[in-house]
Coordinates of C-alpha atoms and ligand atoms in Angstrom, one line a residue:
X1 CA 117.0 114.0 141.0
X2 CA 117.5 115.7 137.8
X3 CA 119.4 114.3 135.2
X4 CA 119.8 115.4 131.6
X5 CA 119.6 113.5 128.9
X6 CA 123.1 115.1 128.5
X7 CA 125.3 116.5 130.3
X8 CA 128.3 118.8 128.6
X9 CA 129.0 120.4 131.6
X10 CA 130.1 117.6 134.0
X11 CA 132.9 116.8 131.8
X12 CA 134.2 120.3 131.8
X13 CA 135.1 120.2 134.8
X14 CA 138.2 117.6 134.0
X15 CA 139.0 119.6 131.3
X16 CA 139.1 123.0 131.7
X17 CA 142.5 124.0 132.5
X18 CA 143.4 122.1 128.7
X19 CA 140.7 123.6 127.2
X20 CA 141.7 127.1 128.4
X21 CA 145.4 126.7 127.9
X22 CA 145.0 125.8 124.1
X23 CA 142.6 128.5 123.7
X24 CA 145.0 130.9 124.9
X25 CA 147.4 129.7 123.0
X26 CA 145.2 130.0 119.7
X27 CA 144.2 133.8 120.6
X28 CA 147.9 134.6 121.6
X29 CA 149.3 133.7 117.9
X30 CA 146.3 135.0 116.2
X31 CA 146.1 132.0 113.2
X32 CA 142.3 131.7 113.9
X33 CA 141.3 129.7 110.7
X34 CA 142.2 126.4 109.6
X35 CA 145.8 126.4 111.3
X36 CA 147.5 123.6 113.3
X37 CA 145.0 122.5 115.6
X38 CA 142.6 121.7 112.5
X39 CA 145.6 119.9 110.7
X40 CA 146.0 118.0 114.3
X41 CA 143.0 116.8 114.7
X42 CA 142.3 115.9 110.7
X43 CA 145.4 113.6 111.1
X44 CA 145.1 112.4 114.5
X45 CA 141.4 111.7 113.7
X46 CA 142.0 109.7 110.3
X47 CA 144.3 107.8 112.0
X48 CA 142.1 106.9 115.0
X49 CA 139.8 105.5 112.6
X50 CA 142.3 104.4 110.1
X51 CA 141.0 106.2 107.4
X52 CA 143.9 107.9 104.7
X53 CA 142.4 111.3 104.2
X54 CA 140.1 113.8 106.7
X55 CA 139.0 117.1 106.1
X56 CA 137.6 119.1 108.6
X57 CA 134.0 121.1 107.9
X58 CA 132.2 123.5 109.5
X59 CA 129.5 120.6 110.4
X60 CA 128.1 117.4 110.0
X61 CA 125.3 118.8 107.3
X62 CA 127.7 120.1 105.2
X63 CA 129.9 117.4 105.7
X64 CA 127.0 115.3 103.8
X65 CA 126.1 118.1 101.3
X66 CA 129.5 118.6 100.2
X67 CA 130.9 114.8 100.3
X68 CA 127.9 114.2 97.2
X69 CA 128.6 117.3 95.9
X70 CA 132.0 116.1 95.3
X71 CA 130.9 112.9 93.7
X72 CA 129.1 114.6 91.3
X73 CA 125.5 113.7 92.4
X74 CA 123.2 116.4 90.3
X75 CA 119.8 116.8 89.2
X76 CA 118.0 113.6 88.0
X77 CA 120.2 111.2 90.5
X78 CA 118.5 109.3 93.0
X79 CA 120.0 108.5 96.1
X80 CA 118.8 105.8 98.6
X81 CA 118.9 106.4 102.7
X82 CA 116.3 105.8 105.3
X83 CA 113.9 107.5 106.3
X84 CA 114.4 107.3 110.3
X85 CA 117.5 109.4 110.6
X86 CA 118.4 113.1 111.5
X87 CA 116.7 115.6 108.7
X88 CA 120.3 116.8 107.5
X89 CA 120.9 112.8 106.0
X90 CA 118.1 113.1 103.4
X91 CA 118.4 117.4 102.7
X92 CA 121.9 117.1 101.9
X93 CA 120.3 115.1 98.8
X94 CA 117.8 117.6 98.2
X95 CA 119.9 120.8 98.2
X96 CA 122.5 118.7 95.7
X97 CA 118.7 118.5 93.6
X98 CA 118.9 115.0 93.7
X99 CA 115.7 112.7 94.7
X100 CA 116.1 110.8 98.0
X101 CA 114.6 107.3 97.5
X102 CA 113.7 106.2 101.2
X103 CA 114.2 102.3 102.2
X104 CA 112.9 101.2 105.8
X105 CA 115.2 100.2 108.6
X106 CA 115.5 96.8 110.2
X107 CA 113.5 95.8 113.5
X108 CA 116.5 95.0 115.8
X109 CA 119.1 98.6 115.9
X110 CA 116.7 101.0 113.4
X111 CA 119.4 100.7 110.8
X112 CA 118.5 100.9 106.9
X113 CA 117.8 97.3 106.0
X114 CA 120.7 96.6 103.5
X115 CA 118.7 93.8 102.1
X116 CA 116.0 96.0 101.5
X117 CA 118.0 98.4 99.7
X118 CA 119.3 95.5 97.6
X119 CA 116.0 94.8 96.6
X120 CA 115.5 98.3 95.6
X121 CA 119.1 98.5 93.4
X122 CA 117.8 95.1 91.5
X123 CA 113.9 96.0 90.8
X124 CA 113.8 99.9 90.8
X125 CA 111.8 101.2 87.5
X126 CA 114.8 104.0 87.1
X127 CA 117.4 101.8 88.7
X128 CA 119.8 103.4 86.6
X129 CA 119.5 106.8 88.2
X130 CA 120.0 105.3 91.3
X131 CA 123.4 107.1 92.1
X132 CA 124.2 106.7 95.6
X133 CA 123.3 104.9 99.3
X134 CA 123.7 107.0 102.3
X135 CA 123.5 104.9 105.0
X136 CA 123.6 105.9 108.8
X137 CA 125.0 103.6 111.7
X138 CA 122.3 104.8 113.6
X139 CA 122.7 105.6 117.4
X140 CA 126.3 104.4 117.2
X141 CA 125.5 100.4 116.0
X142 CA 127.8 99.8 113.1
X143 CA 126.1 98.6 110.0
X144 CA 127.5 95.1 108.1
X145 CA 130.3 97.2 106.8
X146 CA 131.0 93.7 104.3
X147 CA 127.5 94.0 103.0
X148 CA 128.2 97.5 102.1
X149 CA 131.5 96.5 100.4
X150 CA 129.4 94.0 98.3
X151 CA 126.8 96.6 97.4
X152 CA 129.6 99.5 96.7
X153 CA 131.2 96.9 94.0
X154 CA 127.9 94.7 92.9
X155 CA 126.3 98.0 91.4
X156 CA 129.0 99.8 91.1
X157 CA 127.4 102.5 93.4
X158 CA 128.5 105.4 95.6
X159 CA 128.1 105.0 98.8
X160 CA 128.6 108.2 101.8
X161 CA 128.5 106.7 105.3
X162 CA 126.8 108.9 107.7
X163 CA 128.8 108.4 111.1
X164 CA 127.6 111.8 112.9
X165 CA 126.7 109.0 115.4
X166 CA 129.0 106.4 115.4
X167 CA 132.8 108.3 115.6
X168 CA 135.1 105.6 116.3
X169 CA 132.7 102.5 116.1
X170 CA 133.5 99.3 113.9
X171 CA 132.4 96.4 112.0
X172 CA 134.2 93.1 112.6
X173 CA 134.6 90.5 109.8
X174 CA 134.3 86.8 110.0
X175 CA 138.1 86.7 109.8
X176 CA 138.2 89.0 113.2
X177 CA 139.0 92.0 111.3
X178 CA 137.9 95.2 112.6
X179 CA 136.8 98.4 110.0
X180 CA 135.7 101.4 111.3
X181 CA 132.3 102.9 110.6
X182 CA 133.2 105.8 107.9
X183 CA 136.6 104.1 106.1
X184 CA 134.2 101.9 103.2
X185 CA 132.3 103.9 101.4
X186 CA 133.7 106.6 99.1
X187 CA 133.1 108.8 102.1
X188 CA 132.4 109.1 105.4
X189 CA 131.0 111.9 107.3
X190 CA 130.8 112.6 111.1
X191 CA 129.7 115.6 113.3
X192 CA 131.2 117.5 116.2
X193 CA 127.6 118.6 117.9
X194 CA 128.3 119.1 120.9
X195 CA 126.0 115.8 122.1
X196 CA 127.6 114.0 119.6
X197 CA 130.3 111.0 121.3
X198 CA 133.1 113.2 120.3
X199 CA 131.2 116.7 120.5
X200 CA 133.4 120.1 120.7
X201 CA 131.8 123.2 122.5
X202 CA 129.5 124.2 119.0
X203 CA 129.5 123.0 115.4
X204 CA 132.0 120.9 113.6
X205 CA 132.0 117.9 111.7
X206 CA 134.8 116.2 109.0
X207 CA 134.7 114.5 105.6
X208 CA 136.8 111.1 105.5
X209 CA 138.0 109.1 102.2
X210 CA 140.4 107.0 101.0
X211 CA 141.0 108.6 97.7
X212 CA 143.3 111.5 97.1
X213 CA 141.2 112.8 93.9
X214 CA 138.3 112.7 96.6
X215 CA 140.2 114.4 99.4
X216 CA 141.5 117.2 96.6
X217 CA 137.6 118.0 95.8
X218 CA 136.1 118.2 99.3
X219 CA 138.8 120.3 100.8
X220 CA 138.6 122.8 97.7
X221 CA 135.0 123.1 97.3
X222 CA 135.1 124.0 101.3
X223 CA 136.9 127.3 100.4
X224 CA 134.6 128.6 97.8
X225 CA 136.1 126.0 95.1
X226 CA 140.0 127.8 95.5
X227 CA 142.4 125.4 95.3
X228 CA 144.7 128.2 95.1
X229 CA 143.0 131.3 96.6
X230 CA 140.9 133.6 94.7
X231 CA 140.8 131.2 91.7
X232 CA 138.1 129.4 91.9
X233 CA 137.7 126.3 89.7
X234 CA 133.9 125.7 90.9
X235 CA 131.4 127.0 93.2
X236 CA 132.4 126.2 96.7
X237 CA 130.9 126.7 99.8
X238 CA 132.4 128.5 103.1
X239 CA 132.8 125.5 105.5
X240 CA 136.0 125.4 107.3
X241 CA 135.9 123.8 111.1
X242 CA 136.6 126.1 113.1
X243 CA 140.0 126.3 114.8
X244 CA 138.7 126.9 118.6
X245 CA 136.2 124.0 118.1
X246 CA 139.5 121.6 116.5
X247 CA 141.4 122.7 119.6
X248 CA 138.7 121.4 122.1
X249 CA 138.7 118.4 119.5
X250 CA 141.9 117.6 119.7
X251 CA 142.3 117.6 123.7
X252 CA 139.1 115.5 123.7
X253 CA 140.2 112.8 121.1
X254 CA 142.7 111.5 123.5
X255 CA 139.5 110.7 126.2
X256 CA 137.4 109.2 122.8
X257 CA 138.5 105.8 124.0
X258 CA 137.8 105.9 127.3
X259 CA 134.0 107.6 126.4
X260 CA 133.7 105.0 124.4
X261 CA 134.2 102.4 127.4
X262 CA 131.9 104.3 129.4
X263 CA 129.2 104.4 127.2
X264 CA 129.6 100.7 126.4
X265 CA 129.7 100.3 130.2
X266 CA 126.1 102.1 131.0
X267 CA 124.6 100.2 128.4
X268 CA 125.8 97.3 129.9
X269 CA 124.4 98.4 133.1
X270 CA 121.4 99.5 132.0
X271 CA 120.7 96.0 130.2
X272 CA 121.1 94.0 133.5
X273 CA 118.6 96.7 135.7
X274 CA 116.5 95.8 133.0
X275 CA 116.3 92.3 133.5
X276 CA 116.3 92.7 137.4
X277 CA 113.7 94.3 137.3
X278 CA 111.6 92.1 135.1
X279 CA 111.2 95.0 132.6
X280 CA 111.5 92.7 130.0
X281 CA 108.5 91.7 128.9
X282 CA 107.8 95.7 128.7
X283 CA 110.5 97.1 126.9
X284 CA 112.7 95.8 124.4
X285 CA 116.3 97.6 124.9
X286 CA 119.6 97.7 122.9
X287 CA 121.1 94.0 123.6
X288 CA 124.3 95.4 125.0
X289 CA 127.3 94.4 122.7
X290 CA 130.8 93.8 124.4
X291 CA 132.8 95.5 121.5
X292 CA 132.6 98.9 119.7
X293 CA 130.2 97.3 117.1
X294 CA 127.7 99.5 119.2
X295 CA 129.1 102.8 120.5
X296 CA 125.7 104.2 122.2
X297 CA 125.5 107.7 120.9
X298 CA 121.8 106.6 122.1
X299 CA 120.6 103.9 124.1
X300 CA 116.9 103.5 123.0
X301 CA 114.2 101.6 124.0
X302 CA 111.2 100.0 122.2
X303 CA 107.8 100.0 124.6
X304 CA 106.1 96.4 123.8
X305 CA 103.5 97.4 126.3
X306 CA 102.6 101.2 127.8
X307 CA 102.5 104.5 126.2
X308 CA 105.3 106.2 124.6
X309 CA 104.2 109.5 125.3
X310 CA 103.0 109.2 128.7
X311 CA 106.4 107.1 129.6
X312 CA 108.0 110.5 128.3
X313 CA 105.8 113.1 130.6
X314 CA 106.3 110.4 133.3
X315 CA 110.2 110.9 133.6
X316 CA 110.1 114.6 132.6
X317 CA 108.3 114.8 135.5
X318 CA 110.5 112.9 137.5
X319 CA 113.5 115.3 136.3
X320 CA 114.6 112.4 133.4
X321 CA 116.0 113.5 130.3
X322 CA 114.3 111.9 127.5
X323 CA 114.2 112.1 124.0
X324 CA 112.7 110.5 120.5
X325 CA 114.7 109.9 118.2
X326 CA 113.0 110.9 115.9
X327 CA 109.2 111.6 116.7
X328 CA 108.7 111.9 112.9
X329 CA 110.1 109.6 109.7
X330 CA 111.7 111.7 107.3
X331 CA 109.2 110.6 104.2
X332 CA 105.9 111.7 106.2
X333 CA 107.6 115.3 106.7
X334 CA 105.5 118.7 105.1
X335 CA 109.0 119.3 102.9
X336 CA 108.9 116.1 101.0
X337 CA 105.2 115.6 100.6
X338 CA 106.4 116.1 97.2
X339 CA 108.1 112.9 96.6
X340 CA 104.9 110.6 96.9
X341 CA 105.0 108.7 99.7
X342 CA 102.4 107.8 102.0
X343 CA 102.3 106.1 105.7
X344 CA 102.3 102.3 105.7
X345 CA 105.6 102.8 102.9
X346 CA 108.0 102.5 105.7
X347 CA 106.0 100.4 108.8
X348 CA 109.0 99.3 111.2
X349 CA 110.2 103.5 110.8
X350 CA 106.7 104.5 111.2
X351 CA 106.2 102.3 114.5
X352 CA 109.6 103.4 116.0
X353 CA 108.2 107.2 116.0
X354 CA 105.5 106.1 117.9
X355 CA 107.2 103.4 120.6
X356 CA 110.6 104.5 121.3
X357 CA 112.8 106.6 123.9
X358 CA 116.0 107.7 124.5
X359 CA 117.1 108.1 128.0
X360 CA 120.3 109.2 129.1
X361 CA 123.5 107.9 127.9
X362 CA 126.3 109.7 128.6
X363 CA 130.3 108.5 130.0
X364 CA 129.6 110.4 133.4
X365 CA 125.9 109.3 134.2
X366 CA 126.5 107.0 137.2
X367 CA 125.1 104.0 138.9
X368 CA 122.7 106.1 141.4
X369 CA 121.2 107.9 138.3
X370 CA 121.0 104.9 136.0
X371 CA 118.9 103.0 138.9
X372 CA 116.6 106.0 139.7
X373 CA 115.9 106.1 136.0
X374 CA 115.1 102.3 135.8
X375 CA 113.6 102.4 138.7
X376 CA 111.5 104.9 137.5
X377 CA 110.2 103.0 134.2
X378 CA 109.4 100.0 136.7
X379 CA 107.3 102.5 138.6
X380 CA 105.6 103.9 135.7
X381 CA 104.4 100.2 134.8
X382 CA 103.2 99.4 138.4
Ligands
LIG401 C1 122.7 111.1 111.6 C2 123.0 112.5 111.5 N1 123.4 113.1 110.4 C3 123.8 114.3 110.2 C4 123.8 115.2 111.3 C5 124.2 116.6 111.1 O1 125.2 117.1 111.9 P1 125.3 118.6 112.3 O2 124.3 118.8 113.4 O3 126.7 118.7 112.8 O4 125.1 119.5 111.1 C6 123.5 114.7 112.6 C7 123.6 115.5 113.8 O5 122.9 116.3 114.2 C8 123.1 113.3 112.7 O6 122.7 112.8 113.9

């Protein structure tokens, strides 16, 4: 067998003749940068997630850079995220020339330990400068969203939500009330990789918020600062989405649900191979949830026992997609040696690039593949 880790093409197939119709009708009336398709999907999108305001950019980095850029965060700011997270989360503080102040993630779904980072907002030395939390609901598990409200208003901080992997995931409160990754902080960002659970066919990404004032500044400084064009208040950058990728977008949106279902259902799946095979004293894997608290962007697993690495060769080998996310934490990389930090700051981060593995998640992986791959692991242990 060969299966990816992901598989773009398969899902093609059921929408092609969409995909081709709408592109047609973008080249056939020529409007080729943010027209109505971008429009579409910015409304349909902030709906979805019931956020007031969405602006589309031309990807999920920029997304970041520009949603701190519009609040402001400059030289001498520090701003908190964690360092087990895709590169683009901590260099959108960097190239804003803010300091990224790294606090680790919790042992259970790699997410930035929000107690930690309340630790950090009390005792810092320069708490003061502290300016910002970027947090990332990592792999598609929705962070305590009312824990985030609490920090936002205790400290009076900024807060950007990084939801490049967790598009349509949500929190629910003790009083059943459901909130959407993305819709608490003062922004949220998301990405439209292709891999990503609502992926277009190249780059993409949008900038949500609930404040006009907010919404005004992100979608100026995303044409070169113009709110009206050729006078530029500011320096801007060039980061529209693209009108082909919002067309793709948009017909995809409608199927966001039913990914959604699919991915929930594999991980489902996946969980109860686990367990008949007796895999789990081995591997610890993502306790399936029955809600979109957990949206599987990934489905990664923790080796107790075994080696990562070999694990990895062993299902390349058997034609297995396989990834780790992320083979390196963010606070050990050559680009940040100058902030200071040293192994043993971050420990669960550190282990999880050594003992994890992503294997294929994706809404058209089905039951035949998911038991060759388990089947697989339980060889690789024999
Ligand atoms: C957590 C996270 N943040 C930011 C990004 C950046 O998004 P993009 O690749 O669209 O620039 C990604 C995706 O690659 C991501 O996974």
């Amino acid at each position: 067998m060969n299966i990816p880790l992901f598989d773009l093409t398969r899902q093609y197939q059921d929408i092609k003749k969409d995909v081709l119709e709408s592109l047609d009708n973008i080249f056939s009336s020529g409007k080729v940068i943010l027209g109505e398709n971008v429009k579409k999907l910015e409304s349909d999108l902030s709906k979805k997630i019931e956020s007031k305001y969405a602006c589309g950019v031309a990807n999920g980095s920029d997304a970041l850079l520009i949603a701190l850029h519009a609040l402001d965060i400059k030289n001498g700011d520090y701003v908190i995220t964690t360092p087990f997270t895709f590169f683009a989360t901590a260099s959108s503080i960097t190239r804003n020339n803010a300091t990224p102040i790294f606090v680790d993630v919790e042992e259970k779904y790699y997410n930035i330990d929000l107690e930690k980072v309340e630790t950090i907002l009390k005792t810092h030395p320069e708490k003061e400068k502290i300016k910002a939390i970027i947090p990332v609901h990592l792999f598609g598990k929705t962070l305590d969203m009312e824990k985030l409200k609490y920090l936002k208003n205790k400290y009076n901080i900024k807060i950007i939500e990084d939801c490049a992997q967790s598009i349509g995931s949500i929190w629910k409160s003790k009083d059943g009330n459901k909130i959407y990754s993305g819709t608490v902080g003062d922004f949220g960002t998301t990405s439209f990789f292709p891999t990503k659970n609502l992926g277009g066919y190249g780059d993409g990404g949008m900038i949500f918020t609930q404040e006009e004032n907010l919404q005004k500044r992100v979608k100026k400084l995303r044409v070169h600062g113009a709110a009206k064009k050729y006078f530029h208040d500011e320096i801007g950058y060039n980061s529209r989405l693209d009108e082909v990728q919002a067309a793709i977008l948009n017909i995809k949106l409608n199927m966001l649900d039913e990914f959604t279902e699919k991915r929930i259902e594999k991980a489902k799946r996946y969980d109860q191979l686990f367990k008949d095979l007796n895999l789990t004293d081995k591997i610890i894997y993502p306790d399936y949830i029955n809600d979109k608290t957990h949206v599987y962007h990934q489905y990664v697993i923790t080796l107790k026992k075994g080696n990562r690495n070999e694990l990895a060769q062993y299902l390349s080998k058997n034609g297995i997609g396989n990834s780790k996310y992320y083979p390196e934490c963010l606070h050990r990389q050559k680009c940040f040696e100058y902030l200071g930090y040293k192994t043993g700051d971050f420990p669960i981060a550190e282990k999880a690039t050594e003992n994890t593995i992503a294997i294929p998640i994706f809404p058209e992986l089905t039951d035949e593949e998911q038991e060759y791959i388990v089947n697989k692991i339980k060889e690789f242990y024999n």
